[in-house]
Short mmCIF file of C-alpha atoms in Angstrom, two decimals:
data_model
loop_
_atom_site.label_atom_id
_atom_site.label_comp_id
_atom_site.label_asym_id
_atom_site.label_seq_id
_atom_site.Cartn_x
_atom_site.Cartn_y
_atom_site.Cartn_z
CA UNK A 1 163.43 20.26 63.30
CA UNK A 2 162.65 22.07 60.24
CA UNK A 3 165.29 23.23 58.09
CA UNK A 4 165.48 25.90 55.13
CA UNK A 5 168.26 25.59 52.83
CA UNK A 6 169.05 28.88 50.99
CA UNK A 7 171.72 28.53 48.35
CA UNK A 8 174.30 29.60 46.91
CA UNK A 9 175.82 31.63 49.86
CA UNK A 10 178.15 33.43 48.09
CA UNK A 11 177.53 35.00 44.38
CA UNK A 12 180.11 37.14 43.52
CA UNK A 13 179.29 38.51 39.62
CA UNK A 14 179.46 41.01 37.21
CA UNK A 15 177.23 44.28 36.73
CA UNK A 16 174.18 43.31 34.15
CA UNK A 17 174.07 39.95 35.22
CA UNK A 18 170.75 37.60 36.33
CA UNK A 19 171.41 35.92 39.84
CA UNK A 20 168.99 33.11 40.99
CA UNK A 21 169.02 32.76 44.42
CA UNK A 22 166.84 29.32 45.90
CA UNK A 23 165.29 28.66 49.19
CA UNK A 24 164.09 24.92 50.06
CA UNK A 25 161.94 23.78 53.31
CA UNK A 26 163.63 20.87 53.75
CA UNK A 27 161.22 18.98 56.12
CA UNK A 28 157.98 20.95 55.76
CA UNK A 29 155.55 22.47 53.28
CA UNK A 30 155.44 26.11 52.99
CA UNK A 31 152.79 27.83 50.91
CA UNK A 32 154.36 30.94 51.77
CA UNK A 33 158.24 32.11 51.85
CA UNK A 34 159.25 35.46 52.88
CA UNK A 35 162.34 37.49 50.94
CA UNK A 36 164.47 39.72 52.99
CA UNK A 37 167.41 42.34 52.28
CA UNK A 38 170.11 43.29 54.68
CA UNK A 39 172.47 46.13 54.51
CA UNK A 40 175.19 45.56 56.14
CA UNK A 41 174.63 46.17 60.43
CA UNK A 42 171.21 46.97 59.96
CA UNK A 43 167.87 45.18 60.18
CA UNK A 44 166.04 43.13 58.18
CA UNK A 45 164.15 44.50 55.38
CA UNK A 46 161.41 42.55 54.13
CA UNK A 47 161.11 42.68 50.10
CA UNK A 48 158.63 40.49 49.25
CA UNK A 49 155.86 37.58 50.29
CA UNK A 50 156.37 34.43 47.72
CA UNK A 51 152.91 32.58 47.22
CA UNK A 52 153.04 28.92 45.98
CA UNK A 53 150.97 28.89 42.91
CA UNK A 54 150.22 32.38 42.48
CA UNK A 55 152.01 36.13 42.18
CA UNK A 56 154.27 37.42 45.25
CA UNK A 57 153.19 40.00 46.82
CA UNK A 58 155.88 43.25 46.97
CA UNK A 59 156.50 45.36 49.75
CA UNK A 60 156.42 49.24 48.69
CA UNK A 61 159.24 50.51 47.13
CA UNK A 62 160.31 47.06 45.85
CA UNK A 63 160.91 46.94 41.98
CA UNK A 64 159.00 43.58 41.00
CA UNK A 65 160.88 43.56 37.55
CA UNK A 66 163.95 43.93 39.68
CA UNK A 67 163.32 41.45 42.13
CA UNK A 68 161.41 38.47 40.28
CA UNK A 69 159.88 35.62 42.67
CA UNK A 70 158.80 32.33 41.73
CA UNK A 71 157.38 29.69 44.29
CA UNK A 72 156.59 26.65 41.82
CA UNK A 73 156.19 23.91 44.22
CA UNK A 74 155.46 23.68 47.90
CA UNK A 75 159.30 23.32 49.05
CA UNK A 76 161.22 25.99 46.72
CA UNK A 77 161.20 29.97 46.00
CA UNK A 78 163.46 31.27 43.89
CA UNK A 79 164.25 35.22 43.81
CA UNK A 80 166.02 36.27 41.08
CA UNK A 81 167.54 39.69 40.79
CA UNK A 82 168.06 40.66 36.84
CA UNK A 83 170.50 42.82 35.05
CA UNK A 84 171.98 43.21 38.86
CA UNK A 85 173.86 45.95 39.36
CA UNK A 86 176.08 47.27 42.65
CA UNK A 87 173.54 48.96 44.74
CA UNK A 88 172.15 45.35 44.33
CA UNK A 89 174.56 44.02 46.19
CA UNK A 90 173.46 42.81 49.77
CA UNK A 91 173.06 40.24 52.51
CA UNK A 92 169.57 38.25 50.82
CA UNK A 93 167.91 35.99 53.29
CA UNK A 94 164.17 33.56 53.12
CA UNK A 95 162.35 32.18 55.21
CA UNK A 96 159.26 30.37 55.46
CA UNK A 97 156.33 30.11 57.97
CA UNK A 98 156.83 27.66 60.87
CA UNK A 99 153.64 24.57 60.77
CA UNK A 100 153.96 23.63 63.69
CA UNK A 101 153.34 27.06 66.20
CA UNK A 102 156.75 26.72 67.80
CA UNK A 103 158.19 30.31 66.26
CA UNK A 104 156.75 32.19 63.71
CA UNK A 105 159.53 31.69 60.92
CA UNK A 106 162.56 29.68 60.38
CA UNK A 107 165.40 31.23 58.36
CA UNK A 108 168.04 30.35 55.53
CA UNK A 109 171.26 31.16 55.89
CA UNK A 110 171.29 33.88 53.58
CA UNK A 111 173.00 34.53 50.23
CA UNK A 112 175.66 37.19 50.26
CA UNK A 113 175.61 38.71 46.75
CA UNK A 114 178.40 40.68 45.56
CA UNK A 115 177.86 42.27 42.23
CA UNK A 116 181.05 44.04 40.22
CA UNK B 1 150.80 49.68 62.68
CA UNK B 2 153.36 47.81 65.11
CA UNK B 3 156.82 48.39 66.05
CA UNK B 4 159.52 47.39 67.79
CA UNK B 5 162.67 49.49 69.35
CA UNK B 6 165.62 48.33 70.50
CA UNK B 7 167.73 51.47 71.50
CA UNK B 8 170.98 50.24 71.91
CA UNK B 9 173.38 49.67 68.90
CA UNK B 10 175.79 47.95 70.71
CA UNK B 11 176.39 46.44 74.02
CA UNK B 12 179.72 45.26 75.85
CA UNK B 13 179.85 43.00 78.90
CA UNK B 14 182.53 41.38 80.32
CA UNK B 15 182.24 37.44 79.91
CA UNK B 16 180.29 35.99 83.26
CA UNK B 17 178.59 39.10 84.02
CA UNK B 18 174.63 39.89 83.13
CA UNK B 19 173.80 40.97 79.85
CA UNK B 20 170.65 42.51 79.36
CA UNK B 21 169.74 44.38 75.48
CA UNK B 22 166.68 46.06 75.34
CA UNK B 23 163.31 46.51 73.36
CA UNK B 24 160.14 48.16 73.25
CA UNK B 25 157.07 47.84 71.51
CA UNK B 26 154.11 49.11 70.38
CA UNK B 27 151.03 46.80 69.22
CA UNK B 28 147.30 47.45 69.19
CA UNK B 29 145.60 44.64 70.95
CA UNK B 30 148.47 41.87 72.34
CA UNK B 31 151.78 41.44 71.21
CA UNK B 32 153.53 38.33 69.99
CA UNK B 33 156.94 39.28 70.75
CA UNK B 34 160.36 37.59 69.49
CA UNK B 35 164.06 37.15 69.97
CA UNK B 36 166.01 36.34 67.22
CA UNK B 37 169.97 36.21 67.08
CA UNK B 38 172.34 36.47 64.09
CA UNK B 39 175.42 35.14 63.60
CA UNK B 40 177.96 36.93 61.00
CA UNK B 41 176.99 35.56 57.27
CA UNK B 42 174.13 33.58 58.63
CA UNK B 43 170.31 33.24 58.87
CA UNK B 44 168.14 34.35 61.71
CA UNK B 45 168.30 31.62 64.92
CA UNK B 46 164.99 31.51 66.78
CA UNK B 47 165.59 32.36 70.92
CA UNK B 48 162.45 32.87 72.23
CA UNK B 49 158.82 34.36 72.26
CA UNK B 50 156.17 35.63 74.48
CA UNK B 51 152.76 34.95 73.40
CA UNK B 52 150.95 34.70 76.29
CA UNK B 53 151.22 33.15 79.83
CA UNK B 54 154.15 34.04 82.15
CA UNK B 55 155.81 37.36 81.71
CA UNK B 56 159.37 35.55 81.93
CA UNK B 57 159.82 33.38 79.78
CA UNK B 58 163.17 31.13 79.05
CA UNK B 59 165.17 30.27 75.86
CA UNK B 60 167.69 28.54 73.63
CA UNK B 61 170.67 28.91 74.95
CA UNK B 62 170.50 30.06 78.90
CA UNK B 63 168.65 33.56 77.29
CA UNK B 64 165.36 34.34 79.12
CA UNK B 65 163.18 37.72 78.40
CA UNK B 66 160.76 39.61 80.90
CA UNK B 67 157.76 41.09 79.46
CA UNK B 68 156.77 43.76 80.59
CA UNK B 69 153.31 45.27 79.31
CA UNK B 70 153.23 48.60 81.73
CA UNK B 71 156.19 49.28 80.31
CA UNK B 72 155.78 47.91 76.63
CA UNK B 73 159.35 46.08 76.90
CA UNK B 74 160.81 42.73 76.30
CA UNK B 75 164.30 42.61 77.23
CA UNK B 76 166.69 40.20 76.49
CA UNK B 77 168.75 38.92 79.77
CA UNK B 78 171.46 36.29 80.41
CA UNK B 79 172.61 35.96 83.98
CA UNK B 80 176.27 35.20 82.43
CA UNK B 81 177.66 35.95 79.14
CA UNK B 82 179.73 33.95 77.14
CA UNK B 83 181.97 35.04 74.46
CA UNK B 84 180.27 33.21 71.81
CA UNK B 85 177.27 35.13 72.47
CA UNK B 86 178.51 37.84 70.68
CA UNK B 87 175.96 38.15 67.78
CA UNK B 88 173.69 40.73 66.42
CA UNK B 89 170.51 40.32 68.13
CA UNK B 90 166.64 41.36 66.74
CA UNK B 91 163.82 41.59 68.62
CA UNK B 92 160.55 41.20 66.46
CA UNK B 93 156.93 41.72 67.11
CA UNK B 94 154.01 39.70 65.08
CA UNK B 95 152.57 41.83 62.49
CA UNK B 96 148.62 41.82 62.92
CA UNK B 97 146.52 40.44 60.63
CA UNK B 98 149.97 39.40 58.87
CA UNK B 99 149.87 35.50 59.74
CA UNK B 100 153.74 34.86 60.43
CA UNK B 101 154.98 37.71 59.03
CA UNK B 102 157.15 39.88 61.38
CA UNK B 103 158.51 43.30 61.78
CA UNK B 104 161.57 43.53 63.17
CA UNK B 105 164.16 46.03 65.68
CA UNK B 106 167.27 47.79 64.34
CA UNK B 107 169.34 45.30 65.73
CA UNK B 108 171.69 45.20 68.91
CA UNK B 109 175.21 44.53 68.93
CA UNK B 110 176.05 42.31 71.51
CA UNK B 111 179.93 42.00 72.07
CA UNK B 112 181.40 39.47 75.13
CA UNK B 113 184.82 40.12 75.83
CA UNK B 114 187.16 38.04 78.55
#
């Protein structure tokens, strides 16, 4: 079935450094990837829309210089949180539309980012 | 604008009994509706989803939900826990107009214990 790789899962840095985080469909195209931030037991928060070829599109309140989004290719969306700080640190997961009609999105396994 | 409830933080149930965590909606026009379940430091696992058709529907995993539109609820049910079920649970709704994008509950809880 289809598969999205999210890596690293762990990024444990210091404050003022740029984290890259990557998310892959494995066995599918995706034109679009979804970015999502989760606080520790709460819901899913979703930060941004990635769009293969063109700009992401931010949900309010997100800081697009923050939080920047690339989606070069049809099979990989990076996020990349600059200058991260400690409120940046969270539980970051992607996802990307299902092709096929079986569920509407299937998930990475998150990257939990730890910043010092 | 959609949403989606799920009242209960947590929920306990001793391991072979029912397990049932709840969630309301509300949608204009007719809901898509979702189960997701989380595992700690992991993605989002796909359970079920009512789109249309028979208001029970079955999932991954022996978990089945009832829709229920006079009551705008989907709840989650499992005629016998296991311990591994224990896992934070979301139910989501379809956002309209939104393609695949979803909005998603607070998040349940879910502890089995022997």
């Amino acid at each position: 079935g289809a598969v999205v790789s999210q890596h690293p899962s762990w990024v444990i840095c210091k404050s003022g450094t740029s984290v890259k985080i990557e998310c892959r469909s494995l066995d599918f195209q995706a034109t679009t990837m979804f970015w999502y931030r989760q606080f520790p037991k709460q819901s899913l928060m979703l930060m941004a829309t990635s769009n293969e070829g063109s700009k992401a599109t931010y949900e309010q309140g997100v800081e697009k210089d923050k939080f920047l989004i690339n989606h070069a290719s049809l099979t990989l969306s990076t996020l990349t949180v600059t200058s991260a700080h400690p409120e940046d640190s969270s539980f970051y997961i992607c996802s990307a539309p299902d092709t096929t009609g079986s569920q509407p999105q299937h998930f990475g396994d998150g990257t939990r980012l730890s910043i010092l | 604008a959609q949403s989606v409830a799920q009242p209960e933080d947590q929920v306990n149930v001793a391991e072979g009994n029912p397990l049932t965590v709840k969630c309301t909606y509300s949608v204009s026009g007719n809901p898509y509706l979702f189960w997701y379940v989380q595992y700690p430091n992991r993605g989002l696992q796909f359970l079920l989803k009512y789109i249309t058709g028979d208001n029970l529907v079955k999932g991954s995993y022996g978990f089945e939900a009832e829709f229920n539109k006079s009551q705008t609820s989907f709840h989650l049910k499992k005629p016998s826990a296991l311990v591994s079920d224990s896992a934070l649970y979301f139910c989501a709704v379809r956002v309209t107009g939104g393609g695949n994008k979803l909005t998603f509950g607070t998040g349940t809880q879910l502890k089995v214990e022997l």
